[in-house]
């Protein structure tokens, strides 16, 4: 059922394509999904709201190779205007609409409003611009309207645009910054990713909290930011036998890992947590930073040199009132050949226990089937005996 719903959602999320032609040749292409949300307010109270999906948009006939105009319903339009910026395109999103036609009688205003959003990142004229990540375009009126305030925001996903004589999108794509943000905590040596780590980390920190004149020993759970919202640094020379990775967040906080290679395997030999008494620990009565070191024996999170380590179950380490936990943890270090998460997998024992559930279930089902067939056979044999037919 879950899979079915997921598939249905995927099908809905297929981007809509638009094609501008000149002399029967395609000269501009646009693909996107998402919606345009418009609200009208007067004296700080909302008087109208509309949500128009791009899936219902059509290309306006007077679009040109340098101005793609989309018609959403109710007179609302979204344009993408191409301007030269040396060898690049600068694309400015524009929105225009007639308030009364969008919001109905509640908004008594029939003058067309024109609004601009910030230009997209510039991209070479010979490329397309691609942004799969969700982005918001906030449109601001060119001239402030008198009687109403409007907010116009487009949420766009799977966006791709180009202005170039071509039937399809150029294979040269300029990816948006959001798409190129790392999905992993990683360390690169040159252009090689030598350490890769994934996981959902939390810190449970116990500290003294002052509130209403009382001081209490409390525990605060901190969710460590995902790779795109953290800074990752490391030391990962391919030839070294010790490498390290630091996940830095909240300006001064960090989780550090030290990896050591030995013969045909590597492992985590040291992890440390650095936290600061700051706004993330409200009501703290102390100041400064604290470092907690977890030193491990050589085999902790041990992986084969030609593979990686995985532990989907919780991995928790507690010391000095700090618990570092991970879930869906995965890492590889000393990756000289850029294999990433490929090759020999080393799993934590907790995962092996859960992954044996499936084989046991399959085995039980097969055993059950054998019993049923046997019973059916025996009953069948009894019946054939009774009817006098020859038995096999
Ligand atoms: C475009 O193609 C149509 C039919 O495919 C043809 O009738 C028309 O003359 C063409 N126009 C140009 C400018 O080539
Ligand atoms: C529009 O918003 C501004 C600032 O929030 C406010 O000062 C102004 O009164 C609003 N105008 C109307 C017509 O609601
Ligand atoms: C909004 O405020 C202005 C002046 O403050 C007033 O003249 C107008 O009637 C108000 N409009 C509504 C819809 O309340
Ligand atoms: C936009 O579409 C509407 C129908 O949904 C149509 O009435 C209107 O003329 C179109 N506008 C333009 C500029 O094509
Ligand atoms: C709309 O505004 C015009 C002029 O500003 C006015 O004559 C008309 O009565 C208004 N209509 C409504 C429904 O408020
Ligand atoms: C990485 O850099 C080396 C030289 O520094 C180059 O030969 C190689 O093609 C690069 N690999 C990739 C995937 O860019
Ligand atoms: C868990 O980690 C994965 C991989 O880093 C990330 O994609 C996902 O968003 C995280 N989930 C939460 C709830 O943080
Ligand atoms: C709070 O209490 C727990 C358990 O009693 C202890 O482990 C922890 O060190 C205490 N925290 C502080 C800041 O003293
Ligand atoms: C990164 O931070 C932004 C802003 O706080 C948030 O909207 C986004 O969900 C975060 N990304 C992840 C993967 O947690
Ligand atoms: C914080 O409060 C605890 C418990 O009352 C106390 O032991 C500790 O000395 C206080 N720390 C500071 C810096 O005042
Ligand atoms: C663990 O690493 C920290 C720095 O990350 C270091 O200060 C500490 O000495 C190391 N501990 C051990 C036992 O190696
Ligand atoms: C590990 O930590 C997580 C979250 O902090 C917690 O839900 C889980 O119960 C802990 N597991 C063990 C075995 O302590």
Coordinates of C-alpha atoms and ligand atoms in Angstrom, one line a residue:
X1 CA 0.0 0.0 0.0
X2 CA 2.8 2.4 1.0
X3 CA 4.6 1.7 -2.2
X4 CA 1.4 2.3 -4.2
X5 CA 0.8 5.7 -2.6
X6 CA 4.4 6.6 -3.2
X7 CA 4.2 5.6 -6.9
X8 CA 1.0 7.7 -7.2
X9 CA 2.7 10.7 -5.7
X10 CA 5.7 10.3 -8.0
X11 CA 3.3 10.2 -11.0
X12 CA 1.7 13.4 -9.9
X13 CA 5.0 15.1 -9.5
X14 CA 5.9 14.8 -13.2
X15 CA 7.1 18.2 -14.4
X16 CA 5.1 20.0 -17.2
X17 CA 7.0 21.0 -20.3
X18 CA 6.7 24.1 -22.4
X19 CA 8.3 24.7 -25.8
X20 CA 8.6 28.0 -27.7
X21 CA 9.0 27.7 -31.5
X22 CA 10.3 30.1 -34.0
X23 CA 10.3 29.3 -37.8
X24 CA 9.1 25.8 -36.7
X25 CA 12.2 25.3 -34.6
X26 CA 12.3 25.0 -30.8
X27 CA 14.2 28.0 -29.4
X28 CA 13.3 27.9 -25.8
X29 CA 12.4 25.1 -23.4
X30 CA 11.0 25.1 -19.9
X31 CA 10.1 22.3 -17.5
X32 CA 8.7 22.7 -14.0
X33 CA 6.2 21.6 -11.4
X34 CA 4.9 23.4 -8.3
X35 CA 2.5 26.2 -7.8
X36 CA 1.9 29.9 -7.5
X37 CA 0.3 31.1 -4.3
X38 CA -1.2 34.6 -4.2
X39 CA -2.7 36.3 -1.2
X40 CA -4.4 39.7 -0.8
X41 CA -4.7 41.6 2.4
X42 CA -6.1 44.9 3.6
X43 CA -5.3 46.5 7.0
X44 CA -3.4 43.4 8.0
X45 CA -6.3 41.0 7.4
X46 CA -6.3 38.5 4.6
X47 CA -9.1 39.0 2.1
X48 CA -8.2 36.6 -0.6
X49 CA -6.0 33.5 -1.3
X50 CA -5.5 31.4 -4.4
X51 CA -3.2 28.5 -5.1
X52 CA -2.6 27.9 -8.8
X53 CA -0.6 24.8 -9.9
X54 CA 1.8 25.0 -12.9
X55 CA 0.4 21.7 -14.0
X56 CA -2.6 23.7 -15.2
X57 CA -0.6 26.3 -17.0
X58 CA -0.4 26.9 -20.8
X59 CA 2.1 28.6 -23.0
X60 CA 1.0 32.1 -24.1
X61 CA 1.2 32.4 -27.9
X62 CA 3.3 35.6 -28.0
X63 CA 6.1 34.1 -26.0
X64 CA 9.5 34.5 -27.6
X65 CA 12.9 32.8 -27.5
X66 CA 13.9 35.3 -24.7
X67 CA 10.5 35.6 -22.9
X68 CA 8.6 32.5 -21.9
X69 CA 5.1 33.4 -20.8
X70 CA 2.9 31.0 -18.9
X71 CA -0.8 31.4 -18.4
X72 CA -2.1 30.0 -15.1
X73 CA -5.8 30.2 -14.6
X74 CA -7.6 33.4 -13.5
X75 CA -5.4 35.9 -15.5
X76 CA -2.3 35.1 -13.4
X77 CA 0.8 34.8 -15.6
X78 CA 4.4 33.9 -14.8
X79 CA 7.2 34.9 -17.3
X80 CA 10.8 33.9 -17.5
X81 CA 12.8 36.7 -19.1
X82 CA 16.3 36.1 -20.5
X83 CA 18.8 38.9 -20.5
X84 CA 22.4 38.9 -21.6
X85 CA 25.1 38.9 -19.0
X86 CA 28.3 38.5 -20.9
X87 CA 28.3 34.9 -22.2
X88 CA 25.6 34.0 -19.7
X89 CA 21.9 34.2 -19.4
X90 CA 20.4 36.0 -16.5
X91 CA 16.8 34.8 -16.2
X92 CA 14.3 37.0 -14.2
X93 CA 11.0 35.6 -13.2
X94 CA 8.1 38.0 -13.6
X95 CA 4.5 37.6 -12.4
X96 CA 1.5 39.6 -13.5
X97 CA -2.2 39.5 -12.7
X98 CA -5.4 41.5 -12.3
X99 CA -6.3 41.3 -8.6
X100 CA -10.1 41.2 -9.2
X101 CA -9.9 38.4 -11.7
X102 CA -7.7 36.3 -9.3
X103 CA -9.5 37.0 -6.0
X104 CA -13.0 37.8 -7.2
X105 CA -15.3 40.5 -5.8
X106 CA -13.5 40.6 -2.4
X107 CA -10.7 42.5 -4.0
X108 CA -12.0 45.5 -5.9
X109 CA -8.9 46.3 -8.1
X110 CA -8.8 45.9 -11.8
X111 CA -5.4 47.3 -12.6
X112 CA -2.8 44.7 -13.7
X113 CA 0.0 44.4 -11.2
X114 CA 3.6 43.4 -12.3
X115 CA 6.0 41.8 -9.9
X116 CA 9.6 40.7 -10.2
X117 CA 11.5 37.9 -8.4
X118 CA 15.2 37.8 -7.9
X119 CA 17.0 36.5 -11.0
X120 CA 18.1 32.8 -11.1
X121 CA 21.8 32.0 -10.9
X122 CA 23.4 32.9 -14.2
X123 CA 24.3 30.1 -16.6
X124 CA 26.1 29.8 -19.9
X125 CA 24.0 30.5 -23.0
X126 CA 25.0 27.1 -24.5
X127 CA 23.7 25.2 -21.4
X128 CA 20.4 24.6 -19.7
X129 CA 19.8 25.5 -16.1
X130 CA 18.7 22.6 -13.9
X131 CA 17.3 22.7 -10.4
X132 CA 15.6 19.6 -9.0
X133 CA 15.5 20.9 -5.4
X134 CA 12.5 22.8 -4.3
X135 CA 13.0 26.6 -4.6
X136 CA 10.8 29.6 -3.7
X137 CA 10.5 32.7 -5.9
X138 CA 9.2 35.7 -4.0
X139 CA 7.6 38.2 -6.3
X140 CA 7.8 41.9 -5.3
X141 CA 5.5 44.5 -7.0
X142 CA 7.4 47.0 -9.3
X143 CA 5.2 49.7 -7.9
X144 CA 3.5 49.3 -4.5
X145 CA -0.3 49.0 -4.8
X146 CA -2.4 51.5 -2.7
X147 CA -5.5 49.7 -1.6
X148 CA -4.2 46.1 -0.9
X149 CA -1.1 44.3 -0.1
X150 CA -0.3 41.2 -2.1
X151 CA 2.1 38.3 -1.5
X152 CA 3.0 36.3 -4.6
X153 CA 5.2 33.2 -4.1
X154 CA 6.0 30.4 -6.6
X155 CA 7.3 27.1 -5.3
X156 CA 9.1 25.3 -8.1
X157 CA 10.6 21.8 -8.3
X158 CA 12.3 19.9 -11.1
X159 CA 13.0 23.1 -12.8
X160 CA 14.9 23.2 -16.1
X161 CA 15.1 26.1 -18.6
X162 CA 17.1 27.0 -21.7
X163 CA 17.1 29.4 -24.6
X164 CA 19.0 27.8 -27.4
X165 CA 18.0 26.4 -30.8
X166 CA 17.5 22.8 -29.9
X167 CA 14.7 20.3 -29.9
X168 CA 15.7 19.1 -26.4
X169 CA 17.5 20.2 -23.3
X170 CA 21.3 20.6 -23.8
X171 CA 23.3 17.8 -22.2
X172 CA 25.5 20.6 -20.8
X173 CA 23.6 21.5 -17.6
X174 CA 24.3 24.2 -15.1
X175 CA 23.1 22.7 -11.8
X176 CA 21.7 25.1 -9.1
X177 CA 23.7 25.4 -5.8
X178 CA 20.9 23.6 -3.9
X179 CA 21.4 20.5 -6.1
X180 CA 25.1 20.3 -5.6
X181 CA 25.0 20.6 -1.8
X182 CA 26.5 17.4 -0.4
X183 CA 24.1 14.6 0.7
X184 CA 26.9 13.2 2.8
X185 CA 29.4 14.4 5.4
X186 CA 32.5 14.0 3.4
X187 CA 36.2 14.7 3.0
X188 CA 37.8 15.2 -0.4
X189 CA 41.4 14.9 -1.4
X190 CA 41.8 16.7 -4.7
X191 CA 38.7 15.7 -6.6
X192 CA 38.4 12.3 -4.8
X193 CA 35.9 11.7 -2.0
X194 CA 38.0 9.7 0.4
X195 CA 35.7 9.7 3.4
X196 CA 31.9 9.5 3.2
X197 CA 29.5 9.4 6.1
X198 CA 25.7 9.4 6.4
X199 CA 23.5 9.2 9.4
X200 CA 21.0 11.0 11.7
X201 CA 22.9 12.0 14.7
X202 CA 21.6 13.3 18.0
X203 CA 23.3 14.5 21.2
X204 CA 21.6 14.2 24.6
X205 CA 23.3 16.6 26.8
X206 CA 22.7 16.8 30.5
X207 CA 23.3 20.2 32.1
X208 CA 22.2 22.4 35.0
X209 CA 19.2 24.6 33.9
X210 CA 18.3 27.7 35.9
X211 CA 14.6 28.6 35.7
X212 CA 12.6 30.7 38.1
X213 CA 15.3 30.7 40.7
X214 CA 15.6 26.9 40.7
X215 CA 18.5 24.9 39.3
X216 CA 17.7 21.5 37.8
X217 CA 19.7 18.8 36.1
X218 CA 18.0 18.4 32.7
X219 CA 18.8 16.6 29.5
X220 CA 18.4 18.4 26.2
X221 CA 18.3 16.5 22.9
X222 CA 20.1 18.3 20.0
X223 CA 19.5 17.1 16.5
X224 CA 22.7 17.4 14.5
X225 CA 22.1 19.3 11.3
X226 CA 22.1 17.3 8.0
X227 CA 25.1 17.6 5.7
X228 CA 23.7 20.5 3.7
X229 CA 23.3 22.6 6.9
X230 CA 26.6 21.7 8.5
X231 CA 30.2 22.3 7.6
X232 CA 32.3 19.2 7.2
X233 CA 36.1 19.3 7.4
X234 CA 38.6 16.5 7.4
X235 CA 42.1 15.2 7.0
X236 CA 42.1 12.5 4.4
X237 CA 45.3 12.1 2.5
X238 CA 44.9 8.9 0.6
X239 CA 48.2 7.4 1.7
X240 CA 47.7 8.2 5.4
X241 CA 46.9 5.4 8.0
X242 CA 45.0 7.9 10.1
X243 CA 42.2 10.0 8.8
X244 CA 39.6 12.2 10.4
X245 CA 36.3 13.9 9.8
X246 CA 34.7 16.8 11.7
X247 CA 31.0 17.7 11.5
X248 CA 30.8 21.4 12.6
X249 CA 27.5 23.1 13.4
X250 CA 26.0 25.9 15.6
X251 CA 29.3 27.9 15.0
X252 CA 31.2 26.3 17.7
X253 CA 29.9 22.7 18.1
X254 CA 31.5 19.7 16.5
X255 CA 31.5 15.9 16.3
X256 CA 35.0 14.5 15.4
X257 CA 35.8 11.1 14.2
X258 CA 39.3 9.5 13.9
X259 CA 39.7 6.5 11.6
X260 CA 42.7 4.2 11.7
X261 CA 43.7 1.7 9.0
X262 CA 45.3 -1.6 10.0
X263 CA 46.2 -4.3 7.5
X264 CA 43.1 -5.1 5.5
X265 CA 40.6 -3.2 7.6
X266 CA 39.9 0.2 9.2
X267 CA 37.9 1.3 12.2
X268 CA 36.8 4.2 14.3
X269 CA 39.4 4.7 17.1
X270 CA 38.3 8.0 18.6
X271 CA 35.2 10.1 18.5
X272 CA 34.8 13.4 20.4
X273 CA 31.9 15.8 20.9
X274 CA 32.5 19.5 21.5
X275 CA 29.6 21.6 22.8
X276 CA 29.3 25.1 24.1
X277 CA 27.0 26.6 26.7
X278 CA 25.0 28.8 24.4
X279 CA 21.4 29.4 23.3
X280 CA 21.1 25.8 22.3
X281 CA 21.2 24.9 26.0
X282 CA 18.7 27.4 27.4
X283 CA 19.1 28.5 31.0
X284 CA 22.6 27.1 31.3
X285 CA 24.4 28.4 34.4
X286 CA 27.9 27.7 33.1
X287 CA 29.9 29.2 30.3
X288 CA 32.6 27.9 27.9
X289 CA 33.0 24.8 25.8
X290 CA 33.2 21.1 26.8
X291 CA 34.9 18.3 25.0
X292 CA 34.0 14.7 25.6
X293 CA 36.3 12.1 24.1
X294 CA 35.1 8.5 23.4
X295 CA 38.2 6.4 22.8
X296 CA 37.5 2.9 21.3
X297 CA 39.3 -0.3 20.9
X298 CA 40.7 -1.0 17.4
X299 CA 37.6 -2.9 16.2
X300 CA 34.9 -0.3 16.7
X301 CA 32.8 0.0 13.6
X302 CA 35.3 -2.1 11.7
X303 CA 35.0 -2.3 8.0
X304 CA 37.0 -4.2 5.4
X305 CA 39.5 -2.0 3.5
X306 CA 37.7 -2.6 0.2
X307 CA 34.2 -1.9 1.7
X308 CA 32.1 0.2 4.1
X309 CA 30.3 -0.1 7.4
X310 CA 26.6 0.2 8.0
X311 CA 24.4 0.3 11.1
X312 CA 20.8 1.3 10.6
X313 CA 19.9 0.5 14.3
X314 CA 20.8 3.0 17.0
X315 CA 24.4 3.2 18.0
X316 CA 24.7 5.1 21.3
X317 CA 27.7 6.2 23.3
X318 CA 27.5 7.8 26.7
X319 CA 30.1 9.6 28.7
X320 CA 30.2 12.5 31.2
X321 CA 26.5 13.2 30.7
X322 CA 26.7 13.3 26.9
X323 CA 25.1 10.6 24.7
X324 CA 26.0 10.6 21.0
X325 CA 23.5 8.5 19.1
X326 CA 23.3 7.6 15.4
X327 CA 20.6 6.0 13.3
X328 CA 21.0 4.9 9.7
X329 CA 24.7 5.3 10.0
X330 CA 27.0 4.5 7.1
X331 CA 30.6 5.4 6.5
X332 CA 33.6 4.6 4.4
X333 CA 37.1 5.9 4.9
X334 CA 40.5 5.4 3.1
X335 CA 38.6 5.2 -0.2
X336 CA 41.5 5.5 -2.5
X337 CA 39.6 4.5 -5.6
X338 CA 36.4 6.5 -5.1
X339 CA 34.1 3.4 -4.7
X340 CA 31.8 5.1 -2.2
X341 CA 29.1 2.8 -0.8
X342 CA 30.0 -0.2 -2.9
X343 CA 31.9 -3.4 -2.1
X344 CA 32.2 -5.5 1.0
X345 CA 29.6 -4.5 3.6
X346 CA 30.2 -4.8 7.4
X347 CA 27.0 -4.7 9.4
X348 CA 26.5 -4.1 13.1
X349 CA 25.0 -7.1 14.9
X350 CA 21.7 -5.3 15.7
X351 CA 21.1 -5.0 11.9
X352 CA 22.0 -8.6 11.3
X353 CA 19.3 -9.6 13.8
X354 CA 16.6 -7.6 12.0
X355 CA 17.8 -8.7 8.6
X356 CA 17.4 -12.4 9.7
X357 CA 13.7 -11.8 10.3
X358 CA 13.0 -12.1 6.5
X359 CA 14.8 -15.4 6.0
X360 CA 13.1 -16.8 9.1
X361 CA 9.6 -15.7 7.8
X362 CA 10.3 -17.2 4.4
X363 CA 11.6 -20.4 5.9
X364 CA 8.5 -20.7 8.1
X365 CA 6.2 -20.1 5.2
X366 CA 7.9 -22.8 3.2
X367 CA 7.7 -25.3 6.1
X368 CA 4.0 -24.5 6.4
X369 CA 3.5 -25.1 2.7
X370 CA 5.2 -28.5 3.0
X371 CA 2.8 -29.5 5.8
X372 CA -0.3 -28.4 3.9
X373 CA 0.8 -30.3 0.8
X374 CA 1.5 -33.4 2.9
X375 CA -1.9 -33.2 4.6
X376 CA -3.6 -32.7 1.2
X377 CA -1.7 -35.7 -0.2
X378 CA -2.7 -37.9 2.8
X379 CA -6.4 -36.9 2.6
X380 CA -6.3 -37.4 -1.2
X381 CA -4.8 -40.9 -0.7
X382 CA -7.5 -41.8 1.9
X383 CA -10.3 -40.7 -0.5
X384 CA -8.8 -42.6 -3.5
X385 CA -8.6 -45.7 -1.3
X386 CA -12.3 -45.4 -0.4
X387 CA -13.4 -44.9 -4.0
X388 CA -11.4 -47.9 -4.9
X389 CA -9.2 -46.1 -7.5
X390 CA -5.7 -47.4 -7.8
X391 CA -3.3 -45.4 -5.7
X392 CA 0.2 -44.4 -6.9
Ligands
LIG1 C1 5.9 25.3 -40.3 O1 5.4 24.0 -40.5 C2 4.1 24.0 -41.1 C3 3.6 22.6 -41.2 O2 4.4 21.7 -40.5 C4 4.1 24.7 -42.5 O3 2.8 24.7 -43.0 C5 4.7 26.1 -42.3 O4 4.8 26.7 -43.6 C6 6.0 26.1 -41.6 N1 6.5 27.4 -41.4 C7 7.7 27.9 -41.6 C8 8.0 29.3 -41.3 O5 8.6 27.1 -42.0
LIG2 C1 0.5 47.0 3.6 O1 1.5 46.6 4.5 C2 2.2 47.7 5.1 C3 3.3 47.1 5.9 O2 3.0 45.9 6.5 C4 1.2 48.5 6.0 O3 1.9 49.6 6.5 C5 0.1 49.0 5.1 O4 -0.9 49.6 5.8 C6 -0.6 47.8 4.3 N1 -1.6 48.3 3.4 C7 -2.8 47.9 3.3 C8 -3.7 48.5 2.3 O5 -3.2 47.0 4.0
LIG3 C1 -8.5 50.2 6.3 O1 -8.0 51.3 7.0 C2 -8.3 52.5 6.3 C3 -7.6 53.6 7.1 O2 -7.0 53.2 8.3 C4 -9.8 52.7 6.3 O3 -10.1 53.9 5.7 C5 -10.4 51.5 5.6 O4 -11.9 51.6 5.6 C6 -10.0 50.2 6.2 N1 -10.5 49.2 5.3 C7 -11.1 48.1 5.8 C8 -11.6 47.1 4.8 O5 -11.3 47.9 7.0
LIG4 C1 -5.3 32.4 -20.3 O1 -6.2 31.3 -20.2 C2 -7.5 31.7 -20.0 C3 -8.4 30.5 -19.9 O2 -7.9 29.8 -18.7 C4 -8.0 32.5 -21.3 O3 -9.3 32.9 -21.1 C5 -7.0 33.7 -21.5 O4 -7.4 34.4 -22.7 C6 -5.6 33.2 -21.5 N1 -4.7 34.4 -21.6 C7 -3.8 34.5 -22.5 C8 -3.0 35.8 -22.4 O5 -3.5 33.7 -23.3
LIG5 C1 -15.2 49.1 -6.7 O1 -14.5 50.4 -6.7 C2 -15.2 51.4 -7.6 C3 -14.3 52.6 -7.6 O2 -13.2 52.6 -6.8 C4 -16.6 51.7 -7.0 O3 -17.2 52.5 -7.8 C5 -17.4 50.4 -6.9 O4 -18.6 50.6 -6.3 C6 -16.6 49.3 -6.1 N1 -17.3 48.1 -6.1 C7 -17.4 47.3 -5.0 C8 -18.2 46.0 -5.2 O5 -17.0 47.6 -3.9
LIG6 C1 40.6 14.4 -11.0 O1 41.7 15.1 -11.2 C2 42.7 14.5 -12.0 C3 44.0 15.3 -12.0 O2 44.0 16.2 -10.9 C4 42.2 14.2 -13.4 O3 43.1 13.5 -14.2 C5 40.9 13.4 -13.3 O4 40.3 13.3 -14.6 C6 39.9 14.1 -12.4 N1 38.7 13.3 -12.2 C7 37.5 13.7 -12.3 C8 36.4 12.7 -12.2 O5 37.3 14.9 -12.5
LIG7 C1 18.7 11.3 8.0 O1 19.9 11.2 7.2 C2 19.7 11.1 5.9 C3 21.0 11.0 5.2 O2 22.0 11.9 5.7 C4 19.0 12.4 5.4 O3 18.7 12.3 4.0 C5 17.6 12.5 6.1 O4 17.0 13.7 5.8 C6 17.9 12.5 7.6 N1 16.6 12.5 8.3 C7 16.4 13.3 9.3 C8 15.0 13.2 9.9 O5 17.2 14.1 9.7
LIG8 C1 22.6 14.8 35.8 O1 22.3 13.6 36.3 C2 22.7 12.5 35.6 C3 22.2 11.2 36.2 O2 21.9 11.3 37.5 C4 24.3 12.5 35.6 O3 24.8 11.4 34.8 C5 24.7 13.8 35.0 O4 26.1 13.9 35.0 C6 24.1 15.0 35.7 N1 24.4 16.2 35.0 C7 25.2 17.1 35.5 C8 25.4 18.3 34.6 O5 25.8 17.0 36.6
LIG9 C1 18.5 22.9 6.4 O1 18.1 24.1 7.0 C2 16.9 24.7 6.4 C3 16.6 26.0 7.1 O2 16.7 25.9 8.5 C4 15.7 23.8 6.5 O3 14.6 24.3 5.9 C5 16.1 22.5 5.8 O4 15.0 21.5 6.0 C6 17.4 21.9 6.4 N1 17.7 20.7 5.6 C7 17.8 19.5 6.1 C8 18.1 18.4 5.1 O5 17.5 19.3 7.3
LIG10 C1 25.4 25.5 38.3 O1 24.4 24.9 39.2 C2 24.9 23.7 39.9 C3 23.8 23.1 40.7 O2 23.2 24.0 41.5 C4 26.1 24.0 40.7 O3 26.6 22.9 41.3 C5 27.2 24.7 39.8 O4 28.3 25.2 40.6 C6 26.6 25.9 39.1 N1 27.6 26.4 38.2 C7 28.0 27.7 38.2 C8 29.0 28.1 37.2 O5 27.5 28.5 38.9
LIG11 C1 40.6 11.9 20.6 O1 40.5 13.0 19.7 C2 40.7 14.2 20.4 C3 40.5 15.3 19.3 O2 39.6 15.0 18.3 C4 42.0 14.3 21.1 O3 42.0 15.5 21.8 C5 42.1 13.2 22.0 O4 43.3 13.2 22.6 C6 41.9 11.9 21.3 N1 41.9 10.8 22.3 C7 42.5 9.7 22.0 C8 42.4 8.6 23.1 O5 43.1 9.5 21.0
LIG12 C1 19.8 5.2 21.7 O1 19.4 6.6 21.5 C2 18.1 6.8 21.0 C3 17.9 8.3 20.8 O2 18.6 9.1 21.5 C4 17.1 6.2 21.9 O3 15.8 6.3 21.4 C5 17.4 4.7 22.1 O4 16.5 4.1 23.0 C6 18.8 4.5 22.6 N1 19.0 3.1 22.5 C7 19.7 2.4 23.5 C8 19.9 1.0 23.4 O5 20.0 3.1 24.5

